[in-house]
Amino acid sequence: MFSFSGLRKEQISTEILAGVSSFLATAYIIVVNPSILSQTGMPFSAVLTATILVSFFSSLMMGLYANNPILVAPGMGLNAFFTFTAVLTDKLTWQVALGTVFWSGVFFLILSAFNIRSYIVKAIPKPLRFGIAAGIGLFITLIGFANAKFIVPNPATMISLGNLNAPTITFIAGLLITVILLIRNVKGSILIGIVVTSLLAWPIGRWWGGAETVITIDQIIAKPDFSLLFQLDLVHSLQWSLAPIILAFVFTDMFDSLSTFVGLAEASNLLDEHGEPRNIRRSLMVDAISTTIAGLVGSSPGTAYIESAVGIEQGGKTGLTAVTGAVLFLPFLFLSPLLSAVPAIATAPALVLVGVFMMKPVIRINWNDLSEAFPAFLAMVLIPFTYSITQGIIWGFLSWTTLKLLSGQARDISIALIIIDIFAILALIF
C-alpha cells in the first residue's frame, strides 16, 4: 500500500493540482458512457452511477495500490462494442452482456495474477514503445481538436478545418493562454487554462456567438441510481457461444491498457530502474479488477485513461494524482449536472498540448534502421488515423515481427513477442 507521508508539501500540492487536471480531462466519461450504454435499454441514471463507481474505485486502487498517476474509468470504444455489437447486433440482453464483461475481467485477473501481462509489456521493443507513445499523443491531440470542432468530418477530404466561430475562437484563445502559462512555468497552468476557457465559454449562446449555448446547467443535484448493481447474468453469459464476445473484451482491453501504460511511461519517464513502466504488474492488476467491478455495478469495462497524460504533464508522478482524481469522481454521484460547466472546448487545449509533450520519445527512434523505424512509424500514425490505440499497436507488433523475420534478424523476436502477435491476430479476428 502506497503512503503519501514521504511527499513534501510542495509535491503534495503539485500532485493534487495534477489530479484535478486529469479529472477535468476525463470527467466527460460520466455523461458520455451512459449516453452510449443507455441505448441498450439500461437506465441512463443508473449507468451514470455505475460509471462513477467504476471510476472512483478503480482510480483509487491505481493510486493506493499501484502508485501510478493514471485514472481508470469505463473505456471509450469498449462501451461502443458493448452497445452496438454485443447487444444491438448480437442480440444479447444487457444483463448477459454485463456477465461477459465480468468474465472477461476474471480472465484478465488470471493473466495478471500469473504476471503474464507484465512479461508481455517487457517484450515490447523499445522503438515500438516510442512510436506508441507518440501515436497516443497524436490521438489525444486529434480528440482535442475534434472536441473543439476545430477539425470536423468532411466527405470529400475525410477531415477538414472547422468554421471559425465563437466556440473555435474560444478554443484558440484558451489554447494560447495555456501555452503562455506553460512557457512562463506558472504552477497549475493546465488547470488554470481549463478554468479560464470555461469562463470564456459561458457567454456563448447567451450574449454572443449564435443560438447554441455551450454551457448549460439545468439543475445542480441529482440522486444516484443504484438499480444496476449486481444485475448481470453470470450463468447465461458463461456459454461457449459467447466466447468470441468475452475474448473481444479481453483482447481489446488488454491492448488498450498495455499501450496506454507503455505510452505514458515512455513519454513521462515513469519508468523503474530497469527502464520498464513503473509498477506495471500492480497497474495491470488494477485494470483487470476494474473490468470485473464494471460488470458487477453495471458498466462496460474499465481501462486506463490516456487523458491522464494531462495531469502527468502538470507534474503528477505518484499515486496521489490518481487518488485526487478518484475522490473528485465521488461527489458527482449527486452533482453530475455541474459537469456541463466544463465544456469540451475547455479541456480541448489541454488535450492538444499533451500531444506536444508525448512526441518527445520520437527522437529516440533509429530512423536509419527501417526494420525498427517502419513498425514504430506505423504504430504512431495508425493510432490517430484509425482512431484506435488497439489497431495502432497491433499493426506495429505484426509489422515488427514480419520485417525482422524476413530481413534475417529473427534474434530480435522473443517468445513473448510471438505471444503478443498471437493475441494481436486473435484481436483482429474477434
XYZ file of C-alpha atoms in Angstrom:
430
model
C 0.000 0.000 0.000
C 1.444 3.343 -1.041
C 1.923 6.064 1.586
C 1.986 9.776 0.817
C 3.738 10.648 4.080
C 7.123 10.902 2.342
C 5.985 13.671 -0.010
C 6.980 17.272 0.640
C 4.264 19.906 0.978
C 5.125 21.349 -2.435
C 4.955 17.878 -4.008
C 1.554 17.248 -2.463
C 0.103 20.470 -3.907
C 1.542 19.614 -7.325
C 0.057 16.117 -7.232
C -3.356 17.448 -6.187
C -3.357 20.023 -8.993
C -2.365 17.261 -11.394
C -5.215 15.076 -10.137
C -7.729 17.874 -10.657
C -6.410 18.430 -14.195
C -6.636 14.722 -15.071
C -10.141 14.547 -13.638
C -11.354 17.521 -15.685
C -9.906 15.950 -18.835
C -11.531 12.598 -18.017
C -14.830 13.698 -16.459
C -16.642 13.665 -19.804
C -16.977 9.874 -19.416
C -19.503 10.418 -16.602
C -22.029 11.659 -19.153
C -20.747 10.080 -22.385
C -20.679 6.486 -21.109
C -24.351 6.423 -20.021
C -25.376 8.190 -23.240
C -23.926 5.225 -25.173
C -24.901 2.337 -22.870
C -28.442 3.621 -22.333
C -29.150 2.726 -25.978
C -29.241 -0.911 -24.805
C -32.230 -0.184 -22.579
C -30.198 0.330 -19.424
C -31.411 3.352 -17.399
C -29.272 6.428 -18.119
C -29.159 7.497 -14.471
C -28.161 4.005 -13.323
C -25.336 3.767 -15.875
C -24.148 7.204 -14.786
C -23.977 5.958 -11.195
C -22.159 2.795 -12.315
C -19.673 4.863 -14.328
C -18.805 6.958 -11.294
C -18.439 3.891 -9.071
C -16.077 2.189 -11.534
C -14.046 5.373 -11.977
C -13.796 6.054 -8.241
C -12.826 2.594 -7.015
C -10.519 1.844 -9.953
C -8.638 5.151 -9.829
C -8.374 4.870 -6.045
C -6.798 1.418 -6.397
C -4.427 2.700 -9.063
C -3.219 5.385 -6.691
C -3.048 3.445 -3.443
C -2.025 0.004 -4.699
C -0.046 0.712 -7.882
C 1.234 4.220 -7.014
C 0.712 5.442 -10.562
C -0.801 8.824 -11.543
C -3.217 7.227 -14.001
C -7.000 7.411 -13.817
C -9.093 4.363 -14.670
C -12.668 4.578 -15.962
C -15.024 2.839 -18.418
C -13.262 2.861 -21.770
C -14.425 4.532 -24.937
C -14.605 2.001 -27.737
C -15.319 -0.733 -25.233
C -18.653 0.910 -24.421
C -19.432 1.146 -28.143
C -18.604 -2.551 -28.605
C -20.827 -3.406 -25.622
C -23.756 -1.437 -27.038
C -23.616 -1.745 -30.808
C -22.048 -5.206 -31.177
C -22.831 -7.299 -28.104
C -26.378 -6.025 -27.516
C -27.774 -4.378 -30.646
C -26.078 -6.626 -33.256
C -25.613 -9.972 -31.454
C -28.944 -9.519 -29.647
C -27.657 -10.237 -26.129
C -29.658 -8.831 -23.270
C -27.751 -6.157 -21.415
C -27.750 -8.435 -18.357
C -25.914 -11.149 -20.307
C -23.596 -8.560 -21.834
C -22.672 -7.382 -18.330
C -21.932 -11.012 -17.498
C -19.474 -11.237 -20.406
C -17.763 -8.104 -19.082
C -17.423 -9.751 -15.674
C -15.967 -12.987 -17.082
C -13.523 -11.062 -19.262
C -12.390 -9.319 -16.074
C -11.885 -12.679 -14.386
C -9.757 -13.825 -17.323
C -7.768 -10.592 -17.002
C -7.176 -11.302 -13.331
C -5.805 -14.750 -14.147
C -3.416 -13.289 -16.720
C -2.338 -10.593 -14.273
C -2.003 -12.902 -11.258
C 0.481 -15.067 -13.160
C 2.274 -11.918 -14.356
C 1.717 -12.889 -17.996
C 0.779 -9.349 -18.988
C 3.900 -7.929 -17.334
C 6.064 -10.276 -19.403
C 4.209 -9.126 -22.489
C 4.933 -5.474 -21.652
C 8.640 -6.183 -21.166
C 8.724 -7.918 -24.544
C 7.573 -4.814 -26.421
C 10.613 -3.480 -28.342
C 11.810 -0.019 -27.329
C 11.233 1.593 -30.765
C 7.626 0.386 -30.691
C 7.188 1.885 -27.234
C 8.429 5.235 -28.513
C 6.138 5.063 -31.546
C 3.135 4.098 -29.412
C 3.786 6.988 -27.024
C 3.920 9.481 -29.894
C 0.869 7.903 -31.543
C -1.145 8.243 -28.359
C -0.052 11.874 -28.196
C -1.276 12.492 -31.748
C -4.505 10.633 -30.899
C -5.123 12.820 -27.858
C -4.386 15.930 -29.936
C -6.869 14.807 -32.596
C -9.501 14.263 -29.893
C -8.819 17.764 -28.580
C -9.176 19.385 -31.999
C -12.333 17.348 -32.693
C -13.876 18.242 -29.325
C -13.344 21.908 -30.105
C -14.804 21.460 -33.628
C -11.536 22.951 -34.897
C -11.277 19.826 -37.068
C -14.501 18.377 -38.484
C -15.513 15.464 -40.760
C -15.546 16.169 -44.478
C -16.908 13.658 -47.026
C -14.532 14.940 -49.719
C -11.290 15.060 -47.718
C -12.225 12.896 -44.687
C -11.379 15.735 -42.288
C -11.006 19.483 -42.698
C -10.767 22.721 -40.742
C -13.985 23.702 -38.983
C -15.736 27.044 -39.136
C -14.136 29.994 -37.392
C -16.962 30.764 -34.978
C -17.449 31.614 -31.316
C -16.583 28.130 -29.931
C -13.464 27.691 -32.072
C -12.263 31.223 -31.304
C -12.759 30.481 -27.613
C -10.768 27.267 -28.023
C -7.924 29.134 -29.767
C -7.894 31.753 -27.007
C -7.816 29.035 -24.332
C -5.020 27.212 -26.146
C -2.953 30.402 -26.445
C -3.474 31.278 -22.770
C -2.491 27.780 -21.645
C 0.649 27.748 -23.822
C 1.757 31.122 -22.454
C 1.198 29.936 -18.881
C 3.281 26.825 -19.575
C 6.088 28.841 -21.174
C 6.169 31.071 -18.100
C 6.249 27.970 -15.846
C 3.120 29.031 -13.960
C 2.139 26.339 -11.463
C -1.171 24.718 -12.378
C -1.019 26.069 -15.942
C -3.213 23.391 -17.497
C -5.836 23.586 -14.754
C -5.880 27.391 -14.967
C -6.266 27.096 -18.728
C -9.280 24.797 -18.339
C -10.939 27.142 -15.839
C -10.260 30.289 -17.900
C -11.535 28.666 -21.102
C -14.709 27.576 -19.290
C -15.274 31.177 -18.164
C -14.690 32.426 -21.718
C -17.235 29.884 -22.999
C -20.048 30.971 -20.669
C -21.305 33.888 -22.849
C -21.566 31.730 -25.988
C -25.228 31.410 -26.917
C -26.194 33.969 -24.278
C -24.517 37.255 -25.151
C -22.785 36.355 -28.424
C -21.925 33.509 -30.771
C -25.339 32.459 -32.081
C -28.193 30.498 -30.564
C -26.301 27.429 -29.342
C -25.454 27.598 -25.650
C -22.189 25.800 -24.877
C -22.624 25.726 -21.096
C -25.983 24.797 -19.599
C -26.817 23.927 -16.003
C -30.435 22.845 -15.683
C -30.048 21.556 -12.133
C -27.317 21.095 -9.567
C -28.223 17.985 -7.572
C -29.405 14.604 -8.860
C -29.885 11.457 -6.775
C -27.740 8.397 -7.579
C -29.492 5.392 -9.110
C -28.135 2.043 -7.899
C -30.640 -0.112 -9.779
C -27.984 -1.799 -11.972
C -25.911 -3.165 -9.101
C -25.484 -6.961 -9.412
C -27.973 -7.195 -12.283
C -25.540 -9.130 -14.511
C -26.444 -12.623 -15.708
C -23.499 -14.812 -14.655
C -24.997 -18.110 -15.802
C -26.172 -17.390 -19.347
C -23.096 -15.266 -20.098
C -20.764 -18.213 -19.428
C -21.500 -20.117 -22.634
C -19.159 -21.341 -25.354
C -21.166 -19.440 -27.972
C -20.328 -16.186 -26.172
C -16.585 -16.886 -26.069
C -15.938 -14.501 -29.019
C -17.616 -11.657 -27.116
C -15.603 -12.352 -23.954
C -12.365 -12.688 -25.934
C -13.088 -9.448 -27.801
C -13.432 -7.608 -24.483
C -10.244 -9.282 -23.222
C -8.055 -8.532 -26.233
C -9.335 -5.004 -26.844
C -8.999 -4.026 -23.196
C -5.579 -5.665 -22.933
C -4.085 -3.816 -25.873
C -5.676 -0.527 -24.825
C -4.296 -0.760 -21.302
C -0.871 -2.075 -22.320
C -0.353 0.658 -24.894
C -1.601 3.336 -22.508
C 0.741 2.256 -19.702
C 3.712 1.924 -22.041
C 2.998 5.174 -23.867
C 2.525 7.259 -20.728
C 5.562 5.702 -19.077
C 7.880 6.386 -22.022
C 6.589 9.905 -22.623
C 6.697 10.920 -18.958
C 9.680 8.875 -17.747
C 7.516 6.863 -15.348
C 9.997 4.010 -15.546
C 11.645 1.749 -13.000
C 15.371 1.104 -12.635
C 15.223 -1.424 -15.486
C 13.589 1.028 -17.892
C 10.210 -0.702 -17.685
C 6.855 1.000 -16.927
C 6.720 1.589 -13.193
C 4.738 -0.880 -11.064
C 3.370 -2.451 -14.221
C 2.195 -5.687 -12.581
C 0.131 -3.880 -9.961
C -1.194 -1.425 -12.548
C -2.368 -4.227 -14.805
C -3.947 -5.978 -11.816
C -5.935 -2.813 -11.062
C -7.014 -2.639 -14.696
C -8.261 -6.227 -14.503
C -10.132 -5.633 -11.241
C -11.706 -2.535 -12.791
C -13.233 -4.602 -15.587
C -14.571 -7.128 -13.076
C -16.098 -4.332 -10.972
C -17.682 -2.828 -14.090
C -19.657 -5.996 -14.764
C -20.883 -6.105 -11.163
C -22.058 -2.482 -10.922
C -23.492 -2.150 -14.438
C -20.978 -0.678 -16.881
C -18.765 -1.578 -19.821
C -15.128 -2.481 -18.974
C -12.848 -0.069 -17.153
C -9.419 0.770 -18.535
C -6.501 3.156 -18.005
C -7.189 6.581 -19.490
C -4.816 8.291 -21.902
C -6.196 11.645 -20.700
C -4.201 11.016 -17.519
C -1.322 12.485 -19.518
C -2.829 15.916 -18.782
C -2.173 15.512 -15.060
C 1.183 13.802 -15.587
C 2.408 16.732 -17.666
C 1.089 19.006 -14.918
C 3.614 17.358 -12.592
C 1.763 14.281 -11.302
C 4.253 11.493 -10.636
C 2.748 9.444 -7.795
C -0.477 7.713 -6.849
C -1.705 10.849 -5.091
C -2.654 12.220 -8.505
C -4.911 9.214 -9.141
C -6.333 9.333 -5.609
C -7.206 13.018 -6.082
C -8.950 12.245 -9.367
C -10.785 9.325 -7.757
C -12.090 11.470 -4.903
C -13.332 14.092 -7.378
C -15.485 11.477 -9.138
C -17.424 10.638 -5.997
C -19.359 13.916 -5.409
C -20.774 13.616 -8.918
C -22.971 10.800 -7.716
C -25.076 13.795 -6.645
C -23.606 16.695 -8.689
C -23.361 15.247 -12.187
C -25.312 18.166 -13.779
C -22.442 20.510 -12.855
C -20.166 18.789 -15.383
C -21.836 20.836 -18.098
C -19.973 23.821 -16.639
C -16.764 22.408 -18.142
C -17.471 22.149 -21.889
C -15.416 20.120 -24.359
C -13.729 23.259 -25.708
C -12.346 23.963 -22.220
C -10.424 20.681 -21.920
C -9.539 20.598 -25.637
C -6.473 22.904 -25.282
C -5.051 20.607 -22.605
C -5.512 17.571 -24.842
C -3.818 19.294 -27.775
C -0.839 20.262 -25.640
C -0.476 16.739 -24.280
C 0.266 15.698 -27.857
C 3.237 18.084 -27.863
C 4.617 16.581 -24.663
C 4.139 12.987 -25.798
C 6.084 13.464 -29.042
C 9.374 13.625 -27.145
C 10.250 9.890 -27.429
C 10.297 10.133 -31.253
C 13.890 11.388 -31.194
C 14.961 8.080 -29.626
C 13.855 6.044 -32.662
C 16.676 4.996 -35.015
C 15.204 6.329 -38.239
C 18.112 4.921 -40.255
C 17.030 1.342 -39.500
C 13.786 0.739 -41.382
C 13.222 -2.612 -39.669
C 12.703 -0.611 -36.466
C 11.597 2.776 -37.790
C 8.771 1.491 -40.012
C 6.896 -0.500 -37.306
C 7.299 2.419 -34.883
C 6.033 4.845 -37.542
C 3.140 2.533 -38.436
C 2.030 2.342 -34.803
C 2.429 6.108 -34.455
C 0.259 7.070 -37.425
C -2.340 4.296 -37.291
C -3.356 5.163 -33.728
C -4.791 8.561 -34.768
C -5.653 7.559 -38.364
C -7.784 4.577 -37.279
C -8.976 6.376 -34.131
C -7.895 3.280 -32.219
C -4.937 2.671 -29.930
C -5.563 -1.049 -30.357
C -5.185 -1.040 -34.145
C -2.007 1.024 -33.989
C -0.286 -1.296 -31.554
C -1.493 -4.473 -33.311
C -0.084 -3.468 -36.695
C 3.066 -2.154 -35.069
C 3.683 -5.570 -33.469
C 2.881 -7.583 -36.572
C 4.998 -5.419 -38.878
C 7.960 -5.563 -36.446
C 7.893 -9.368 -36.354
C 7.416 -9.715 -40.118
C 10.221 -7.318 -41.057
C 12.674 -8.740 -38.529
C 11.918 -12.275 -39.688
C 12.221 -11.550 -43.412
C 15.337 -9.392 -43.034
C 17.312 -12.106 -41.229
C 17.025 -10.537 -37.767
C 14.978 -13.247 -36.087
C 17.171 -12.866 -32.972
C 15.227 -9.661 -32.218
C 11.983 -11.651 -31.929
C 11.372 -13.006 -28.439
C 8.991 -15.787 -27.422
C 6.917 -13.215 -25.526
C 6.676 -11.086 -28.673
C 5.367 -14.087 -30.589
C 2.719 -14.474 -27.887
C 1.824 -10.797 -28.386
C 1.476 -11.427 -32.128
C -0.894 -14.321 -31.452
C -3.032 -12.079 -29.250
C -2.888 -9.400 -31.963
C -4.129 -11.790 -34.628
C -6.893 -13.017 -32.311
C -7.899 -9.399 -31.662
C -8.213 -8.831 -35.410
C -10.287 -11.990 -35.820
C -12.649 -11.308 -32.935
